[in-house]
Amino acid sequence: LAFGVLSLGGLTVLLSLLLQYKNVSYKSFRETETKMSEENRKRCGELRENLTSQELPKEIDVGRLAEDIKKLRTCPWEQDFAVLNRYRTDLNKCSNLTQRLVLTRENAPIGHEIEYEVAEQRVRVEEPLFKLLPRESPFKKAPYKRCAVVGNAGILLNSGCGRRIDQADFVFRCNLPPLNYSKDVGSKTDLVTANPSIIIQKYHGLKESRRLFVERMKVYKDALILMAAFSQSFATEISLAVAYALEDFGSKQKAIFFHPAYLRQLGSLWRSWGVRARRLSSGLMLVSAALELCDSVALYGFWPFSTGLDGEAVLHHYYDNVPPEPGVHAMSSEFVHYLQMHSKGVLQLHVGKCL
């Protein structure tokens, strides 16, 4: 057979050989791929089982935890509706099917006595407070399809997660964070918490800085400002001052208040699940609410450790390095719960860069 010259019969034989080679190669590739898939599924299953079966350690080995998370990142995440619904059933008991997440005119009519979450006191609902409350639950459009709960951990810096966060249908944020890191943290905000302590520290309790406060709130557009107004007595005055400032200056934002009965029962529930703390963090409160209000929940910016996945130094917040008051929250314990819930298919935990 001369090069470049091929008879019809020879061409037929050559094509037949090529097809056989293609079929054998494709079959071999599929068998290898299937084997790798099965091995990966087994490895991921064992990793998830190991993470969910462990009891909460008293001391967390951050290096080992980081290695587990890096391995887990190579595993596909799938939502497990059965496990998610078990969590929701317990959470629904705290919120009365979300009807008691926040105070409204329906669940706190004039004459109703509000029992504080922490302080041993009650306050009677009079007309001025009643008028500040929403007529009904502000979450009537729930369930939201995809939600993002954004913490403020320094691990968000250089994560590139902003675009993914902003693609969510509803975005929760904690404690009035700055949004001038939008590439990493996004900018969309549907609800943001405001700790009374932040209002005192940054705005002197709104005794002199009302206009400045309202101007700075514009970055959150028409987001709901959620406060725990009836946890401690000092928080009530600050929270009402926020509500009146927003109202007086015609702000797009509306202040709403956690129902203290919800927070009390939520604290008891998480204690029964192993979170031992004087008080739940704002992040855990929002994660709990999101699990009830959303079809699927993704977490960003939750990482309470001073070193990252590769041992690098990490700021406490993406905008500063001020640590929390010691002994108030159990951030490490909360994070381990998030990791376990990710492994169970309850929520999706993003740590590090968004790929």
Short mmCIF file of C-alpha atoms in Angstrom, two decimals:
data_model
loop_
_atom_site.label_atom_id
_atom_site.label_comp_id
_atom_site.label_asym_id
_atom_site.label_seq_id
_atom_site.Cartn_x
_atom_site.Cartn_y
_atom_site.Cartn_z
CA LEU A 1 0.00 0.00 0.00
CA ALA A 2 1.59 3.24 -1.17
CA PHE A 3 1.39 6.30 1.12
CA GLY A 4 -1.51 8.56 0.11
CA VAL A 5 -3.25 5.89 -1.96
CA LEU A 6 -5.96 3.79 -0.36
CA SER A 7 -8.41 1.42 -2.01
CA LEU A 8 -12.10 1.47 -1.12
CA GLY A 9 -11.71 -1.85 0.68
CA GLY A 10 -8.71 -0.60 2.60
CA LEU A 11 -10.58 2.57 3.59
CA THR A 12 -13.44 0.47 4.93
CA VAL A 13 -11.05 -1.63 7.04
CA LEU A 14 -9.31 1.50 8.35
CA LEU A 15 -12.60 3.17 9.32
CA SER A 16 -13.71 -0.02 11.07
CA LEU A 17 -10.47 -0.13 13.07
CA LEU A 18 -10.80 3.55 14.01
CA LEU A 19 -14.37 3.05 15.20
CA GLN A 20 -13.34 0.02 17.28
CA TYR A 21 -10.48 2.04 18.81
CA LYS A 22 -12.84 4.94 19.54
CA ASN A 23 -15.39 2.64 21.21
CA VAL A 24 -12.72 0.88 23.28
CA SER A 25 -11.17 4.23 24.31
CA TYR A 26 -14.55 5.74 25.22
CA LYS A 27 -15.52 2.62 27.18
CA SER A 28 -12.17 2.66 29.00
CA PHE A 29 -12.57 6.38 29.75
CA ARG A 30 -16.10 5.88 31.09
CA GLU A 31 -15.00 2.93 33.24
CA THR A 32 -12.12 4.99 34.69
CA GLU A 33 -14.42 7.97 35.23
CA THR A 34 -17.05 5.78 36.94
CA LYS A 35 -14.40 4.20 39.17
CA MET A 36 -13.06 7.65 40.14
CA SER A 37 -16.62 8.85 40.77
CA GLU A 38 -17.37 5.91 43.03
CA GLU A 39 -14.10 6.38 44.92
CA ASN A 40 -14.80 10.11 45.29
CA ARG A 41 -18.36 9.45 46.50
CA LYS A 42 -17.04 6.97 49.05
CA ARG A 43 -14.33 9.37 50.22
CA CYS A 44 -16.78 12.28 50.50
CA GLY A 45 -19.33 10.12 52.30
CA GLU A 46 -16.74 8.99 54.85
CA LEU A 47 -15.57 12.58 55.37
CA ARG A 48 -19.13 13.83 55.92
CA GLU A 49 -19.88 10.94 58.28
CA ASN A 50 -16.74 11.70 60.28
CA LEU A 51 -17.60 15.41 60.56
CA THR A 52 -21.21 14.86 61.59
CA SER A 53 -20.59 12.04 64.06
CA GLN A 54 -18.03 13.92 66.15
CA GLU A 55 -19.08 15.56 69.39
CA LEU A 56 -18.23 19.23 69.82
CA PRO A 57 -14.62 19.37 71.09
CA LYS A 58 -13.68 21.64 73.98
CA GLU A 59 -10.57 22.76 72.11
CA ILE A 60 -10.65 23.02 68.31
CA ASP A 61 -7.58 22.05 66.29
CA VAL A 62 -7.83 24.77 63.62
CA GLY A 63 -5.16 23.19 61.41
CA ARG A 64 -6.95 19.85 61.29
CA LEU A 65 -10.30 21.59 60.79
CA ALA A 66 -8.86 23.55 57.86
CA GLU A 67 -7.57 20.35 56.23
CA ASP A 68 -11.01 18.73 56.57
CA ILE A 69 -12.65 21.79 55.00
CA LYS A 70 -10.21 21.78 52.06
CA LYS A 71 -11.06 18.12 51.44
CA LEU A 72 -14.77 18.85 51.79
CA ARG A 73 -14.53 21.62 49.19
CA THR A 74 -13.70 18.98 46.56
CA CYS A 75 -16.97 17.16 47.32
CA PRO A 76 -20.21 18.16 45.57
CA TRP A 77 -22.80 19.61 47.94
CA GLU A 78 -26.37 18.30 47.81
CA GLN A 79 -29.33 19.50 49.82
CA ASP A 80 -30.96 16.87 52.02
CA PHE A 81 -34.59 17.94 52.38
CA ALA A 82 -35.41 15.31 55.01
CA VAL A 83 -32.68 16.53 57.38
CA LEU A 84 -33.45 20.18 56.59
CA ASN A 85 -37.10 19.65 57.45
CA ARG A 86 -36.16 18.12 60.81
CA TYR A 87 -34.23 21.29 61.65
CA ARG A 88 -37.14 23.43 60.45
CA THR A 89 -39.62 21.53 62.61
CA ASP A 90 -37.65 22.40 65.74
CA LEU A 91 -37.03 26.00 64.64
CA ASN A 92 -40.72 26.47 63.81
CA LYS A 93 -41.58 25.77 67.44
CA CYS A 94 -39.54 28.84 68.44
CA SER A 95 -41.10 31.16 65.88
CA ASN A 96 -44.63 29.73 65.72
CA LEU A 97 -44.17 29.10 61.99
CA THR A 98 -42.32 32.45 61.57
CA GLN A 99 -45.29 34.42 62.96
CA ARG A 100 -43.26 35.27 66.06
CA LEU A 101 -39.87 36.07 64.54
CA VAL A 102 -40.43 39.80 64.97
CA LEU A 103 -42.89 41.98 66.85
CA THR A 104 -45.92 43.09 64.82
CA ARG A 105 -49.26 44.72 65.53
CA GLU A 106 -50.80 41.27 65.18
CA ASN A 107 -48.71 39.55 67.88
CA ALA A 108 -48.21 42.63 70.11
CA PRO A 109 -51.49 44.62 70.18
CA ILE A 110 -52.08 47.61 72.44
CA GLY A 111 -52.21 46.41 76.04
CA HIS A 112 -50.03 43.36 75.38
CA GLU A 113 -47.16 42.89 77.85
CA ILE A 114 -43.78 42.15 76.28
CA GLU A 115 -41.54 40.00 78.45
CA TYR A 116 -37.87 40.77 77.91
CA GLU A 117 -35.52 38.10 76.59
CA VAL A 118 -32.82 38.52 79.26
CA ALA A 119 -33.81 41.26 81.70
CA GLU A 120 -36.42 40.31 84.27
CA GLN A 121 -38.95 42.93 83.30
CA ARG A 122 -41.99 43.54 81.14
CA VAL A 123 -43.25 46.50 79.15
CA ARG A 124 -46.84 47.23 78.16
CA VAL A 125 -47.50 48.04 74.50
CA GLU A 126 -48.86 51.57 74.28
CA GLU A 127 -49.85 53.49 71.15
CA PRO A 128 -46.40 55.08 70.40
CA LEU A 129 -44.69 51.66 70.32
CA PHE A 130 -47.64 50.05 68.55
CA LYS A 131 -47.37 52.58 65.70
CA LEU A 132 -43.71 51.68 65.16
CA LEU A 133 -44.51 48.00 64.61
CA PRO A 134 -45.30 46.59 61.16
CA ARG A 135 -48.97 45.70 60.63
CA GLU A 136 -48.04 42.12 59.80
CA SER A 137 -44.96 39.98 59.31
CA PRO A 138 -42.50 41.65 56.92
CA PHE A 139 -41.69 38.18 55.55
CA LYS A 140 -45.01 37.51 53.82
CA LYS A 141 -43.18 36.78 50.55
CA ALA A 142 -41.31 33.88 52.14
CA PRO A 143 -40.14 31.32 51.35
CA TYR A 144 -37.38 33.03 49.37
CA LYS A 145 -35.77 30.71 46.84
CA ARG A 146 -32.05 31.31 47.51
CA CYS A 147 -30.70 33.18 50.52
CA ALA A 148 -27.24 34.33 51.52
CA VAL A 149 -26.31 34.97 55.14
CA VAL A 150 -23.16 37.08 55.21
CA GLY A 151 -20.95 37.14 58.28
CA ASN A 152 -18.17 39.67 58.75
CA ALA A 153 -15.12 37.40 59.13
CA GLY A 154 -11.78 38.50 57.71
CA ILE A 155 -11.64 35.36 55.58
CA LEU A 156 -13.99 37.16 53.16
CA LEU A 157 -11.13 39.45 52.06
CA ASN A 158 -9.90 38.50 48.56
CA SER A 159 -12.56 35.78 48.38
CA GLY A 160 -14.24 37.13 45.25
CA CYS A 161 -17.61 36.07 46.69
CA GLY A 162 -19.41 39.38 46.11
CA ARG A 163 -21.03 38.48 42.80
CA ARG A 164 -22.32 35.16 44.10
CA ILE A 165 -23.72 36.81 47.23
CA ASP A 166 -25.55 39.44 45.18
CA GLN A 167 -27.17 36.73 43.03
CA ALA A 168 -29.19 35.50 46.04
CA ASP A 169 -32.88 36.36 46.22
CA PHE A 170 -32.57 37.57 49.83
CA VAL A 171 -29.38 38.69 51.59
CA PHE A 172 -28.98 38.86 55.37
CA ARG A 173 -26.10 40.85 56.91
CA CYS A 174 -24.83 41.31 60.47
CA ASN A 175 -24.28 44.46 62.51
CA LEU A 176 -24.22 47.28 59.96
CA PRO A 177 -21.02 46.25 58.14
CA PRO A 178 -19.28 48.52 55.60
CA LEU A 179 -20.00 47.52 52.00
CA ASN A 180 -17.01 49.15 50.29
CA TYR A 181 -15.50 45.71 49.69
CA SER A 182 -18.20 44.73 47.22
CA LYS A 183 -15.97 42.44 45.13
CA ASP A 184 -15.63 40.19 48.16
CA VAL A 185 -18.79 40.84 50.20
CA GLY A 186 -21.32 42.08 47.63
CA SER A 187 -23.62 45.03 48.18
CA LYS A 188 -27.16 43.67 48.07
CA THR A 189 -28.87 43.84 51.46
CA ASP A 190 -32.44 42.88 52.29
CA LEU A 191 -32.04 42.69 56.06
CA VAL A 192 -29.25 43.83 58.37
CA THR A 193 -28.99 43.55 62.14
CA ALA A 194 -27.90 46.48 64.29
CA ASN A 195 -26.55 45.81 67.77
CA PRO A 196 -27.45 48.61 70.21
CA SER A 197 -23.79 48.64 71.32
CA ILE A 198 -22.75 49.70 67.79
CA ILE A 199 -25.23 52.60 67.87
CA ILE A 200 -23.77 53.71 71.20
CA GLN A 201 -20.14 53.40 70.07
CA LYS A 202 -20.45 54.96 66.61
CA TYR A 203 -23.33 57.39 67.03
CA HIS A 204 -23.38 58.20 70.77
CA GLY A 205 -26.79 56.59 71.15
CA LEU A 206 -28.24 58.96 68.49
CA LYS A 207 -28.32 61.82 70.97
CA GLU A 208 -26.41 64.09 68.54
CA SER A 209 -25.76 62.10 65.34
CA ARG A 210 -29.23 61.28 63.99
CA ARG A 211 -28.77 62.80 60.52
CA LEU A 212 -25.29 61.25 60.12
CA PHE A 213 -26.71 57.86 61.09
CA VAL A 214 -29.57 58.08 58.58
CA GLU A 215 -27.19 59.21 55.82
CA ARG A 216 -24.90 56.25 56.44
CA MET A 217 -27.83 53.86 56.40
CA LYS A 218 -28.49 54.75 52.74
CA VAL A 219 -25.82 52.25 51.69
CA TYR A 220 -28.31 49.50 52.65
CA LYS A 221 -31.01 50.98 50.38
CA ASP A 222 -34.46 49.77 51.50
CA ALA A 223 -33.24 46.99 53.80
CA LEU A 224 -34.98 46.07 57.03
CA ILE A 225 -32.96 47.07 60.13
CA LEU A 226 -33.42 44.28 62.67
CA MET A 227 -32.72 44.93 66.37
CA ALA A 228 -33.10 43.04 69.64
CA ALA A 229 -34.96 45.92 71.28
CA PHE A 230 -36.34 43.87 74.15
CA SER A 231 -33.37 41.82 75.28
CA GLN A 232 -32.01 44.25 77.88
CA SER A 233 -33.55 47.48 79.13
CA PHE A 234 -30.79 49.70 77.68
CA ALA A 235 -31.41 48.20 74.22
CA THR A 236 -35.02 49.45 74.17
CA GLU A 237 -34.13 53.14 74.30
CA ILE A 238 -31.45 52.77 71.60
CA SER A 239 -33.67 50.69 69.30
CA LEU A 240 -36.59 53.11 69.56
CA ALA A 241 -34.18 55.99 68.85
CA VAL A 242 -33.12 54.20 65.65
CA ALA A 243 -36.75 53.65 64.59
CA TYR A 244 -37.68 57.29 65.21
CA ALA A 245 -34.57 58.63 63.42
CA LEU A 246 -35.34 56.58 60.30
CA GLU A 247 -38.97 57.69 60.42
CA ASP A 248 -38.26 61.39 61.10
CA PHE A 249 -35.80 61.74 58.21
CA GLY A 250 -38.00 59.86 55.72
CA SER A 251 -35.58 56.95 55.34
CA LYS A 252 -36.33 54.03 53.03
CA GLN A 253 -35.33 51.68 55.83
CA LYS A 254 -37.67 50.42 58.50
CA ALA A 255 -36.58 49.26 61.95
CA ILE A 256 -38.09 45.98 63.11
CA PHE A 257 -37.60 44.20 66.43
CA PHE A 258 -36.90 40.56 67.25
CA HIS A 259 -39.71 39.04 69.30
CA PRO A 260 -38.05 38.36 72.68
CA ALA A 261 -40.02 35.11 73.12
CA TYR A 262 -38.49 33.86 69.87
CA LEU A 263 -34.96 34.69 71.04
CA ARG A 264 -35.53 33.02 74.42
CA GLN A 265 -36.74 29.79 72.86
CA LEU A 266 -34.09 29.90 70.16
CA GLY A 267 -31.39 30.20 72.82
CA SER A 268 -32.82 27.20 74.66
CA LEU A 269 -32.95 25.17 71.45
CA TRP A 270 -29.32 25.83 70.55
CA ARG A 271 -28.20 25.10 74.10
CA SER A 272 -29.89 21.72 73.76
CA TRP A 273 -27.84 21.26 70.56
CA GLY A 274 -24.59 21.99 72.36
CA VAL A 275 -23.99 25.73 71.94
CA ARG A 276 -23.05 26.91 75.41
CA ALA A 277 -22.91 30.70 75.53
CA ARG A 278 -24.32 33.64 77.42
CA ARG A 279 -25.94 34.72 74.18
CA LEU A 280 -26.24 33.52 70.59
CA SER A 281 -24.34 35.58 68.03
CA SER A 282 -26.25 37.76 65.57
CA GLY A 283 -24.99 35.44 62.84
CA LEU A 284 -26.53 32.34 64.40
CA MET A 285 -29.82 34.18 64.94
CA LEU A 286 -29.89 35.07 61.23
CA VAL A 287 -28.89 31.57 60.11
CA SER A 288 -31.74 30.16 62.21
CA ALA A 289 -34.24 32.60 60.73
CA ALA A 290 -32.98 31.97 57.19
CA LEU A 291 -33.47 28.21 57.53
CA GLU A 292 -37.16 28.91 58.14
CA LEU A 293 -37.61 31.68 55.57
CA CYS A 294 -35.64 30.26 52.63
CA ASP A 295 -35.68 27.22 50.37
CA SER A 296 -31.88 27.09 50.36
CA VAL A 297 -29.32 28.90 52.50
CA ALA A 298 -25.67 29.69 51.76
CA LEU A 299 -23.28 31.12 54.36
CA TYR A 300 -20.34 33.43 53.64
CA GLY A 301 -17.91 35.14 55.99
CA PHE A 302 -18.22 32.78 58.93
CA TRP A 303 -14.77 31.92 60.30
CA PRO A 304 -13.97 32.72 63.95
CA PHE A 305 -10.28 31.79 63.85
CA SER A 306 -7.13 33.92 63.52
CA THR A 307 -5.54 31.71 60.84
CA GLY A 308 -6.99 30.72 57.47
CA LEU A 309 -7.19 27.46 55.53
CA ASP A 310 -3.47 27.56 54.69
CA GLY A 311 -2.28 28.87 58.04
CA GLU A 312 -2.18 32.50 56.95
CA ALA A 313 -3.10 35.28 59.39
CA VAL A 314 -6.75 36.36 59.15
CA LEU A 315 -8.38 39.51 60.53
CA HIS A 316 -11.31 39.02 62.89
CA HIS A 317 -13.52 41.17 60.60
CA TYR A 318 -12.92 41.99 56.95
CA TYR A 319 -12.92 45.69 57.91
CA ASP A 320 -11.04 45.63 61.25
CA ASN A 321 -9.34 43.32 63.73
CA VAL A 322 -11.41 44.09 66.83
CA PRO A 323 -12.24 40.85 68.68
CA PRO A 324 -15.62 40.26 70.35
CA GLU A 325 -16.13 40.67 74.06
CA PRO A 326 -14.77 37.45 75.62
CA GLY A 327 -17.20 34.99 77.14
CA VAL A 328 -20.37 36.31 75.48
CA HIS A 329 -20.61 34.16 72.34
CA ALA A 330 -19.46 30.63 71.45
CA MET A 331 -18.33 31.42 67.90
CA SER A 332 -16.14 28.33 67.47
CA SER A 333 -18.93 26.04 68.62
CA GLU A 334 -21.38 27.79 66.29
CA PHE A 335 -18.98 27.34 63.36
CA VAL A 336 -18.63 23.60 63.99
CA HIS A 337 -22.43 23.38 63.85
CA TYR A 338 -22.43 25.20 60.48
CA LEU A 339 -19.84 22.73 59.19
CA GLN A 340 -21.92 19.80 60.39
CA MET A 341 -25.07 21.24 58.82
CA HIS A 342 -23.16 21.67 55.54
CA SER A 343 -22.09 18.02 55.74
CA LYS A 344 -25.70 16.96 56.37
CA GLY A 345 -27.04 18.95 53.39
CA VAL A 346 -28.93 21.50 55.52
CA LEU A 347 -27.08 24.61 54.33
CA GLN A 348 -24.07 25.40 52.17
CA LEU A 349 -21.03 26.84 53.96
CA HIS A 350 -18.54 28.80 51.84
CA VAL A 351 -15.07 29.22 53.38
CA GLY A 352 -12.28 30.95 51.48
CA LYS A 353 -12.38 31.84 47.80
CA CYS A 354 -15.53 31.44 45.71
CA LEU A 355 -14.40 29.29 42.79
#
